[in-house]
Amino acid sequence: MTIRVLLADDQTLVRAAFAMLVESARDMEVVGEAGSGREAVGAAREVRPDLVVMDIRMPDLDGIEATRLIAADEELAGVRVLVLTTYDTDENIVEALRAGASGFLVKDTRPADLLDAIRTVAAGEALLSPGPTARLIERFLRSPSVPVAGGGPECLSDREREVLALVARGLNNTEIAEALGLSPLTAKTHVSRIMGKLGARDRAQLVIVAYESGTVTPGTL
């Protein structure tokens, strides 16, 4: 399958560079570009991409609000968002995850890593590396949040709470399976069941729930 990508960034040269890179991959194509958050939402509704590479800081409507609108639109339920950040200076990344983004990417990332990130998020996984995730949450998760639609971690079994804690540490299903002595399929089943119980859109929201509920605390990674 070809991954259909929408690029949203207010810098024309950045979009052009990303477009050349994406088009160089045999399994991807650029189906649209946007120079503002509002344009990104409109383009997503028009072309229905598999994934939006979304800059946070854009005019008219920023990437966080654009992500929130896309995530809230039932007709765009299959569209995933990968936000761009500068890590140490972008204090909005957690809000982007709360808004429905499936992960984040450093703007000066290596080209191959950008393509891998697109594939990861398009496949339904969350792009959350343990170190940056812990640092960002420790700094910015103290602000008021919007809870997910389902119940809290108290509705989970002891095993499911263990799995949730490992998801929050950035482990994938194979790594969770190894840590708990499970098969990868069992680990995947646990993660899916947890998302269902908590009403979480994806693993990115599971990380937010884990930290906000105290299941995992900043500084424990």
C-alpha angles and dihedrals in degrees: 000000000000115000109228110216132195115198118210118185131126092222110086094202092051091051091048092051092048091046092054091049095048093046089052090066115086093216097051141063135183109238098176148354133216133191098198140029093254091052089049092055092047093047092048090055091047103045101022097217124195091233140012120211097210128194113210100215109060135135127257093017122013125229094258094058090042090053091048092052093048093047091048094051109095091202089060095049092125095051114101126197128218110189127209119229141167092221102216098043103034108085094176100071096101090049088052090054090048089050091059107274114148096215147327138252134199112245093227094049120141114269094243090051091053091054091047090050091053091050092047096051094040088055090059100260126122119242103226121145111200101233100049092039093055093045094048094046092047090055103039112021094087093083121095113280141199109244122228118254101255134063128293130263089274087079090061128093120242090259092049090051089053090051091047091053091052092048087054089054090058099254119152123223094270092051091047089051092052093047094051100033094247134131115260089244091055091048090050090050091052092051092049092048091049092051089051094050094047096040090236121164094215145328092294090064090046088060091052092049092048093054098039092050094048093244085126122020128207112263096032094100 
